[in-house]
Amino acid sequence: MAKKTIRDLEVTGKTALVRVDFNVPMKNGEITDDNRIRQALPTINALIEKNAKVVLFSHLGRVKTEEDKAGKSLKPVAEALSEQLVRPVKFVGYTRGIELETAITSMKAGDVLMFENTRFEDIDGKKESKNDPELGKYWASLGDVFVNDAFGTAHRAHASNVGIATHMDEVAAGLLVEKEIKFIGGAVSNPERPFYAILGGAKVSDKIGVISNLLDIADKVLIGGGMSYTFLKAQGYEIGKSLVEDDKLDLAKSLMEKGKDKLVFAEDFKLAKEFKNDTPIRIADRDDIQKDEEGLDIGPKSLELFQNLIKEAKTVVWNGPVGVFEFENFAQGTLGILEALASQKDTTTILGGGDSAAAAISLGYEDKITHISTGGGASLEYLEGKELPGIKIIDEIN
Ligand code: ADP
Ligand code: MG
C-alpha cells in the first residue's frame, strides 16, 4: 500500500501542520524517556530542509479537568526538542486564539513552532478526544498541509489527526508513520518466512486479538510471560499462585484449537513463593508447579527452545516481556530473547508494545533491533489486523 508521504509534498514557504506523538513519560517535570522525540526528528528535519514552516502539536497524558493540566504542558518537550534539533523551537502555550495565530503568521520558512497539549481542549467537552468538528476545522485553518507522524495515536480518531485531516486538501504521512507501516504493516501483510511471533506480557485478555490474528499469519506463535499460565491451566496443569484469568480459560482452549502445533509454550519456569526480586527461586518443568509457587519468568530450557526458533526465523514480531523483567532475578528470559534477536543479522526483528519497547531500550538493545515501535496500543491494534483511523484518513484525502 503506497502512502503519500512528506517526500511527495512540495512545501516551500508553506505552513506544515504536523501531528507528532510527544506523549513522553515524565516525572517531576523531567522527561524520563525521549524515544518519541528522537523518532520524530527525521520528519521535522526533512520539512525544515524543504523550507516549510513547521507547526508541531501533540497530546500529553490525559486531561479531564483544569487541575489535570499541572505537569501536562508541552513546554519542557519543546525545550528538549530544541536541544535535539539544535535550533529554536517557539513554544506557544495555547491551543487556539489570536496569540497562536499571530505566532504562526509571523513564521519564516524553516522556523519551528509548537503549541500546547491538544488534550487541554478536552476539559470543555472532550473536543480533542471526541473529534469535535469545529476544532479539527479550526486547526486545519492554521496551515496549508497536514502531516501525520503520530503513530502512537493512529488507532484513535481525534481532532488532531482525523479531524484536522478531514479539512485539509493535502495530507501526508511523516517518516515515522511510514516506517511503522513498513515494518509492522509489512509483517502482518507480507512477511519474509519463517515468520515467528513471540507473545508475552501480563494478560491474555489484552492480547486476544493479536494472538488470534497472528495465528492466521505467523508460522509459529511462542507464548511466554504472565499469559502462559492461563493456557497451562486450560490444559489441566497446576499453576499455583501464578497470574491467571479464570474467565479466559475457554478462550485459551479455543485459541489452542485454532493454533494447534503453531503454538509453542514454555516448558519450564522460574518459580517463587513471593512476588519480589529477593526471594528463593526454584526452576521446574511445567508439570511440576506447586500450589504455593508462582511463575515469574520462563526457565532455561524454554529460553533455549525460544532462542533456537529465533535462529530459524526471517521475521520475528515480539510483544510482551516473557517474565517480570522489572525484577533483575526474573529478567533473564526477556534479556535472553533480546540477545537472540540482536544476534540475528539477517532477520527482520520488530518489537511492539509499550513495556516491551521500554524494556529493550532500557536494557541497551535499541540499535540492535530492526524496528522498535513507538506505539503501544497502536502497534497492538495494527498487529490485530485492524485499520488505524489516523493512517486510513491519509489515503481517503488523497
Ligand atoms: P506490553 O506493554 O509490551 O504490551 P504488557 O503490558 O502486556 O506488555 O505486559 C508487561 C508486564 O507483564 C510487565 O510489567 C511484566 O512484569 C508483566 N509480566 C510478565 N511476565 C509475568 C509473570 N510471569 N507474572 C506476572 N507478570 C508478568
Ligand atoms: Mg503494557
Coordinates of C-alpha atoms and ligand atoms in Angstrom, one line a residue:
M1 CA 0.0 0.0 0.0
A2 CA 1.8 3.1 -1.2
K3 CA 1.1 6.0 1.1
K4 CA 1.6 9.7 0.3
T5 CA 4.5 10.8 2.5
I6 CA 6.3 14.1 3.0
R7 CA 8.6 13.0 0.2
D8 CA 5.7 13.7 -2.2
L9 CA 5.0 17.2 -0.7
E10 CA 6.0 20.5 -2.2
V11 CA 6.1 22.7 0.9
T12 CA 8.5 25.6 0.2
G13 CA 7.2 28.5 2.2
K14 CA 4.1 26.6 3.2
T15 CA 2.9 26.1 6.7
A16 CA 3.0 22.4 7.5
L17 CA 0.8 21.3 10.4
V18 CA 2.5 18.3 11.9
R19 CA 0.8 15.9 14.4
V20 CA 3.6 14.3 16.3
D21 CA 3.5 11.8 19.2
F22 CA 5.2 13.6 22.0
N23 CA 3.3 11.8 24.7
V24 CA 6.5 11.1 26.6
P25 CA 6.8 9.7 30.1
M26 CA 7.5 12.5 32.6
K27 CA 8.4 12.5 36.2
N28 CA 8.6 15.8 38.2
G29 CA 8.7 17.9 35.0
E30 CA 11.6 15.8 33.6
I31 CA 11.3 13.6 30.5
T32 CA 12.3 10.1 31.5
D33 CA 12.3 8.6 28.0
D34 CA 12.8 10.8 25.0
N35 CA 12.4 8.0 22.4
R36 CA 9.3 9.5 20.9
I37 CA 11.0 12.9 20.5
R38 CA 14.1 11.3 18.8
Q39 CA 11.8 9.3 16.5
A40 CA 10.1 12.4 15.3
L41 CA 13.3 14.2 14.3
P42 CA 13.6 12.8 10.7
T43 CA 10.3 14.2 9.7
I44 CA 10.9 17.6 11.4
N45 CA 14.3 17.9 9.8
A46 CA 13.1 16.9 6.4
L47 CA 10.4 19.6 6.5
I48 CA 12.9 22.2 7.6
E49 CA 15.2 21.2 4.7
K50 CA 12.2 21.5 2.4
N51 CA 11.8 25.1 3.6
A52 CA 8.4 24.6 5.3
K53 CA 7.2 26.5 8.3
V54 CA 6.8 23.6 10.8
V55 CA 3.9 23.8 13.3
L56 CA 4.0 20.9 15.7
F57 CA 1.3 19.6 18.1
S58 CA 0.7 16.6 20.2
H59 CA -1.2 15.4 23.2
L60 CA 0.5 14.6 26.5
G61 CA -1.3 12.3 29.0
R62 CA -4.9 12.6 29.8
V63 CA -6.5 15.9 30.7
K64 CA -10.1 16.0 32.0
T65 CA -10.2 18.9 34.5
E66 CA -8.4 22.2 35.0
E67 CA -6.3 20.5 37.8
D68 CA -5.1 17.8 35.4
K69 CA -3.2 20.5 33.4
A70 CA -0.5 20.6 36.1
G71 CA 2.6 18.8 34.7
K72 CA 1.0 18.2 31.3
S73 CA 2.3 21.3 29.5
L74 CA 4.4 20.5 26.4
K75 CA 6.8 23.3 27.2
P76 CA 9.5 21.0 28.6
V77 CA 9.1 18.9 25.5
A78 CA 9.6 21.9 23.2
E79 CA 12.8 22.7 25.2
A80 CA 14.0 19.1 24.8
L81 CA 13.2 19.2 21.1
S82 CA 15.0 22.5 20.6
E83 CA 18.2 20.8 22.1
Q84 CA 17.9 17.9 19.8
L85 CA 17.2 19.9 16.7
V86 CA 19.9 22.4 17.7
R87 CA 17.7 25.3 16.7
P88 CA 15.0 27.4 18.4
V89 CA 11.5 25.9 18.9
K90 CA 9.0 28.6 19.6
F91 CA 6.5 27.4 22.2
V92 CA 3.0 28.9 22.3
G93 CA 1.1 28.0 25.5
Y94 CA -2.3 27.9 23.9
T95 CA -4.3 25.5 21.6
R96 CA -6.1 28.3 19.8
G97 CA -6.6 32.1 19.7
I98 CA -5.0 35.2 18.5
E99 CA -1.6 34.7 20.1
L100 CA -1.2 31.3 18.4
E101 CA -2.5 32.6 15.0
T102 CA -0.1 35.6 15.1
A103 CA 2.8 33.5 16.0
I104 CA 2.1 31.2 13.1
T105 CA 1.6 34.0 10.5
S106 CA 4.9 35.6 11.6
M107 CA 6.9 32.4 10.9
K108 CA 9.5 32.2 8.2
A109 CA 10.5 29.2 6.1
G110 CA 12.5 26.8 8.3
D111 CA 11.0 28.0 11.6
V112 CA 9.7 25.5 14.1
L113 CA 6.7 26.3 16.4
M114 CA 5.0 24.0 18.9
F115 CA 1.7 24.7 20.5
E116 CA 0.2 23.4 23.8
N117 CA -1.1 20.0 24.6
T118 CA -4.1 19.2 22.3
R119 CA -5.9 17.5 25.2
F120 CA -6.2 20.8 27.0
E121 CA -9.2 21.0 24.6
D122 CA -10.7 18.0 26.4
I123 CA -11.6 20.0 29.6
D124 CA -14.5 21.6 27.9
G125 CA -16.4 18.8 26.3
K126 CA -13.6 16.4 25.2
K127 CA -13.3 18.3 21.9
E128 CA -9.9 16.7 21.0
S129 CA -10.7 13.1 22.0
K130 CA -14.2 13.2 20.7
N131 CA -13.1 14.7 17.4
D132 CA -15.2 17.8 17.6
P133 CA -15.6 19.0 14.0
E134 CA -15.2 22.7 14.9
L135 CA -11.8 22.0 16.5
G136 CA -10.4 20.0 13.6
K137 CA -11.6 22.6 11.2
Y138 CA -10.1 25.4 13.3
W139 CA -6.7 23.7 13.5
A140 CA -6.8 23.0 9.8
S141 CA -7.3 26.7 9.1
L142 CA -3.9 27.4 10.7
G143 CA -1.8 25.9 7.8
D144 CA -1.5 24.7 4.2
V145 CA -0.7 21.0 4.5
F146 CA -1.2 18.3 7.2
V147 CA 1.4 15.7 8.1
N148 CA 0.5 12.9 10.4
D149 CA 3.6 11.4 12.1
A150 CA 1.9 10.4 15.4
F151 CA 1.8 6.6 15.0
G152 CA 1.2 6.2 18.8
T153 CA -2.2 7.9 18.4
A154 CA -3.1 6.5 14.9
H155 CA -5.6 4.0 16.5
R156 CA -7.7 6.9 17.7
A157 CA -9.8 9.2 15.6
H158 CA -9.2 12.5 17.4
A159 CA -9.5 16.1 16.2
S160 CA -5.7 16.5 16.0
N161 CA -5.3 13.6 13.5
V162 CA -8.5 12.6 11.7
G163 CA -10.5 15.8 12.4
I164 CA -7.8 18.2 11.0
A165 CA -7.1 15.9 8.0
T166 CA -10.7 15.9 7.0
H167 CA -10.5 19.7 6.5
M168 CA -7.2 19.8 4.5
D169 CA -6.7 19.4 0.8
E170 CA -3.2 18.0 1.2
V171 CA -2.4 15.3 3.7
A172 CA 0.7 13.0 4.0
A173 CA 2.3 10.6 6.4
G174 CA 5.5 11.5 8.2
L175 CA 8.6 9.3 8.0
L176 CA 8.0 7.7 11.4
V177 CA 4.5 6.6 10.3
E178 CA 5.9 5.4 7.1
K179 CA 8.5 3.3 9.0
E180 CA 5.9 1.8 11.3
I181 CA 3.7 0.9 8.2
K182 CA 6.7 -0.6 6.5
F183 CA 7.7 -2.9 9.4
I184 CA 4.5 -3.7 11.3
G185 CA 2.3 -3.5 8.3
G186 CA 4.9 -5.4 6.3
A187 CA 5.0 -8.2 8.9
V188 CA 1.2 -8.7 9.0
S189 CA 0.7 -8.4 5.3
N190 CA 3.7 -9.8 3.6
P191 CA 6.3 -11.3 6.0
E192 CA 9.5 -13.0 4.9
R193 CA 9.2 -16.5 6.2
P194 CA 9.7 -18.3 8.5
F195 CA 7.7 -15.7 10.4
Y196 CA 7.5 -16.3 14.2
A197 CA 5.7 -14.2 16.8
I198 CA 6.7 -14.1 20.5
L199 CA 3.9 -13.0 22.8
G200 CA 4.1 -12.4 26.5
G201 CA 3.2 -9.7 28.9
A202 CA 0.7 -9.7 31.7
K203 CA -2.7 -10.8 30.4
V204 CA -4.3 -12.9 27.7
S205 CA -7.2 -10.6 27.6
D206 CA -5.1 -7.7 26.4
K207 CA -3.7 -9.8 23.5
I208 CA -6.6 -11.9 22.3
G209 CA -6.9 -10.1 19.0
V210 CA -3.1 -10.2 18.5
I211 CA -2.8 -13.9 19.2
S212 CA -5.8 -14.7 17.0
N213 CA -4.6 -12.6 14.1
L214 CA -1.0 -13.8 14.3
L215 CA -2.2 -17.4 14.4
D216 CA -3.6 -16.8 10.9
I217 CA -0.4 -15.2 9.6
A218 CA 2.7 -16.4 11.5
D219 CA 4.3 -19.8 11.1
K220 CA 4.7 -20.2 14.9
V221 CA 3.5 -18.3 17.9
L222 CA 5.6 -18.6 21.0
I223 CA 3.9 -17.9 24.3
G224 CA 5.6 -16.7 27.5
G225 CA 5.1 -14.3 30.3
G226 CA 2.1 -13.9 32.6
M227 CA -0.3 -15.1 30.0
S228 CA 1.3 -18.5 29.8
Y229 CA -0.4 -19.7 32.9
T230 CA -4.0 -19.2 31.7
F231 CA -3.0 -21.5 28.8
L232 CA -1.3 -24.0 31.1
K233 CA -4.4 -24.1 33.4
A234 CA -6.6 -24.6 30.4
Q235 CA -4.5 -27.7 29.6
G236 CA -5.1 -29.0 33.1
Y237 CA -1.7 -28.2 34.7
E238 CA -1.4 -26.9 38.3
I239 CA -0.2 -23.3 38.1
G240 CA 0.0 -22.5 41.8
K241 CA -0.3 -18.8 42.5
S242 CA 0.7 -17.7 39.0
L243 CA -1.1 -14.9 37.2
V244 CA -4.3 -16.3 35.7
E245 CA -7.5 -15.1 34.2
D246 CA -10.1 -17.7 35.1
D247 CA -12.7 -16.2 32.8
K248 CA -10.4 -16.7 29.8
L249 CA -9.9 -20.4 30.1
D250 CA -12.4 -21.2 27.4
L251 CA -10.9 -18.6 25.2
A252 CA -7.4 -20.1 25.8
K253 CA -8.8 -23.5 24.8
S254 CA -10.3 -22.2 21.6
L255 CA -7.1 -20.4 20.7
M256 CA -5.2 -23.7 21.2
E257 CA -7.7 -25.4 19.0
K258 CA -7.2 -22.8 16.3
G259 CA -3.4 -22.7 16.7
K260 CA -2.7 -26.5 17.1
D261 CA 1.1 -27.1 16.7
K262 CA 1.7 -23.5 15.6
L263 CA 1.6 -22.6 19.3
V264 CA 4.8 -23.1 21.3
F265 CA 4.6 -22.9 25.1
A266 CA 7.3 -22.5 27.6
E267 CA 8.4 -25.9 29.0
D268 CA 9.9 -24.8 32.3
F269 CA 9.6 -21.8 34.6
K270 CA 11.4 -19.8 37.3
L271 CA 9.2 -20.1 40.4
A272 CA 9.0 -18.2 43.6
K273 CA 6.7 -18.2 46.6
E274 CA 6.6 -14.4 46.8
F275 CA 6.2 -11.7 44.2
K276 CA 9.5 -9.9 44.7
N277 CA 13.1 -9.8 43.5
D278 CA 14.9 -11.1 46.5
T279 CA 13.2 -14.5 47.1
P280 CA 14.4 -18.1 46.8
I281 CA 13.9 -19.4 43.2
R282 CA 13.1 -22.9 42.0
I283 CA 13.3 -23.9 38.4
A284 CA 10.8 -26.6 37.4
D285 CA 9.1 -28.1 34.4
R286 CA 5.5 -27.0 33.6
D287 CA 4.0 -30.2 35.1
D288 CA 5.8 -29.6 38.5
I289 CA 4.5 -26.2 39.7
Q290 CA 3.5 -26.4 43.4
K291 CA 0.4 -24.9 44.9
D292 CA 2.3 -22.2 46.8
E293 CA 4.5 -21.2 43.9
E294 CA 4.1 -18.6 41.1
G295 CA 5.9 -18.4 37.8
L296 CA 7.8 -15.2 37.3
D297 CA 10.0 -16.0 34.3
I298 CA 10.5 -18.7 31.7
G299 CA 13.1 -21.3 32.6
P300 CA 16.4 -22.1 30.9
K301 CA 15.1 -24.9 28.7
S302 CA 12.3 -22.7 27.4
L303 CA 14.8 -19.9 26.7
E304 CA 17.0 -22.3 24.7
L305 CA 13.9 -23.5 22.8
F306 CA 12.8 -19.9 22.0
Q307 CA 16.4 -18.9 21.1
N308 CA 16.8 -21.8 18.7
L309 CA 13.5 -20.9 17.0
I310 CA 14.6 -17.3 16.7
K311 CA 17.7 -18.6 14.8
E312 CA 15.5 -20.2 12.1
A313 CA 13.2 -17.1 11.6
K314 CA 13.5 -14.5 8.9
T315 CA 10.9 -12.3 10.5
V316 CA 10.2 -12.0 14.3
V317 CA 7.5 -9.9 15.9
W318 CA 7.7 -9.7 19.7
N319 CA 5.2 -8.2 22.0
G320 CA 5.2 -8.6 25.8
P321 CA 8.1 -9.5 28.2
V322 CA 8.3 -13.2 29.0
G323 CA 8.8 -12.6 32.7
V324 CA 8.7 -9.9 35.4
F325 CA 11.7 -8.2 33.8
E326 CA 11.4 -5.3 36.3
F327 CA 12.9 -7.7 38.9
E328 CA 16.5 -8.4 38.0
N329 CA 16.3 -12.0 39.1
F330 CA 13.4 -12.6 36.7
A331 CA 14.7 -10.7 33.7
Q332 CA 16.9 -13.5 32.2
G333 CA 14.2 -14.8 29.8
T334 CA 13.4 -11.3 28.4
L335 CA 17.1 -10.5 28.2
G336 CA 17.9 -13.8 26.5
I337 CA 15.3 -13.2 23.9
L338 CA 16.7 -9.7 23.2
E339 CA 20.1 -11.2 23.0
A340 CA 19.0 -13.8 20.4
L341 CA 17.1 -11.1 18.4
A342 CA 20.2 -8.9 18.5
S343 CA 22.5 -11.5 17.0
Q344 CA 20.2 -12.3 14.1
K345 CA 21.7 -10.0 11.4
D346 CA 19.6 -11.2 8.5
T347 CA 16.3 -11.4 10.4
T348 CA 13.8 -8.5 10.5
T349 CA 13.1 -8.1 14.2
I350 CA 10.1 -6.0 15.3
L351 CA 9.1 -5.0 18.8
G352 CA 5.7 -3.7 19.6
G353 CA 4.1 -2.9 22.9
G354 CA 4.8 -0.2 25.5
D355 CA 6.5 -2.3 28.2
S356 CA 8.4 -4.5 25.7
A357 CA 9.8 -1.4 23.9
A358 CA 10.7 0.3 27.2
A359 CA 12.5 -2.9 28.3
A360 CA 14.5 -3.2 25.1
I361 CA 15.6 0.5 25.2
S362 CA 16.4 0.5 28.9
L363 CA 18.4 -2.7 28.6
G364 CA 20.5 -1.2 25.8
Y365 CA 19.1 -3.0 22.7
E366 CA 17.7 -0.1 20.8
D367 CA 20.2 -0.2 17.9
K368 CA 20.2 -4.0 17.6
I369 CA 16.5 -4.5 16.8
T370 CA 15.3 -3.7 13.3
H371 CA 12.3 -1.7 14.5
I372 CA 11.0 -0.8 17.9
S373 CA 7.5 0.6 17.6
T374 CA 6.6 3.9 19.2
G375 CA 3.0 2.8 19.5
G376 CA 1.8 0.7 22.5
G377 CA -1.9 0.4 21.8
A378 CA -1.5 1.4 18.1
S379 CA 1.0 -1.3 17.5
L380 CA -1.2 -3.9 19.2
E381 CA -4.2 -2.9 17.1
Y382 CA -2.1 -2.9 13.9
L383 CA -0.9 -6.5 14.8
E384 CA -4.5 -7.4 15.3
G385 CA -5.0 -6.6 11.7
K386 CA -7.2 -3.6 12.3
E387 CA -7.2 -0.5 10.2
L388 CA -5.9 2.5 12.1
P389 CA -8.1 5.6 11.5
G390 CA -5.1 8.0 11.7
I391 CA -3.5 6.2 8.8
K392 CA -6.6 5.4 6.8
I393 CA -7.5 9.1 6.6
I394 CA -4.3 9.8 4.7
D395 CA -5.5 7.6 1.8
E396 CA -9.0 8.9 2.0
I397 CA -8.0 12.5 1.5
N398 CA -5.6 11.7 -1.4
Ligands
ADP1 P1 3.4 -4.6 26.5 O1 3.2 -3.3 27.2 O2 4.8 -4.8 26.0 O3 2.3 -5.0 25.6 P2 2.2 -5.9 28.8 O4 1.7 -4.6 29.3 O5 1.2 -6.9 28.3 O6 3.4 -5.7 27.7 O7 2.9 -6.7 30.0 C1 4.0 -6.2 30.7 C2 4.1 -6.7 32.1 O8 3.9 -8.1 32.2 C3 5.4 -6.4 32.8 O9 5.2 -5.4 33.7 C4 5.8 -7.7 33.4 O10 6.2 -7.6 34.7 C5 4.5 -8.5 33.4 N1 4.8 -9.9 33.4 C6 5.5 -10.7 32.5 N2 5.5 -12.0 33.0 C7 4.9 -12.0 34.1 C8 4.6 -13.1 35.0 N3 5.0 -14.3 34.8 N4 3.8 -12.8 36.1 C9 3.4 -11.5 36.3 N5 3.6 -10.5 35.5 C10 4.3 -10.7 34.4
MG2 MG 1.9 -2.6 28.8

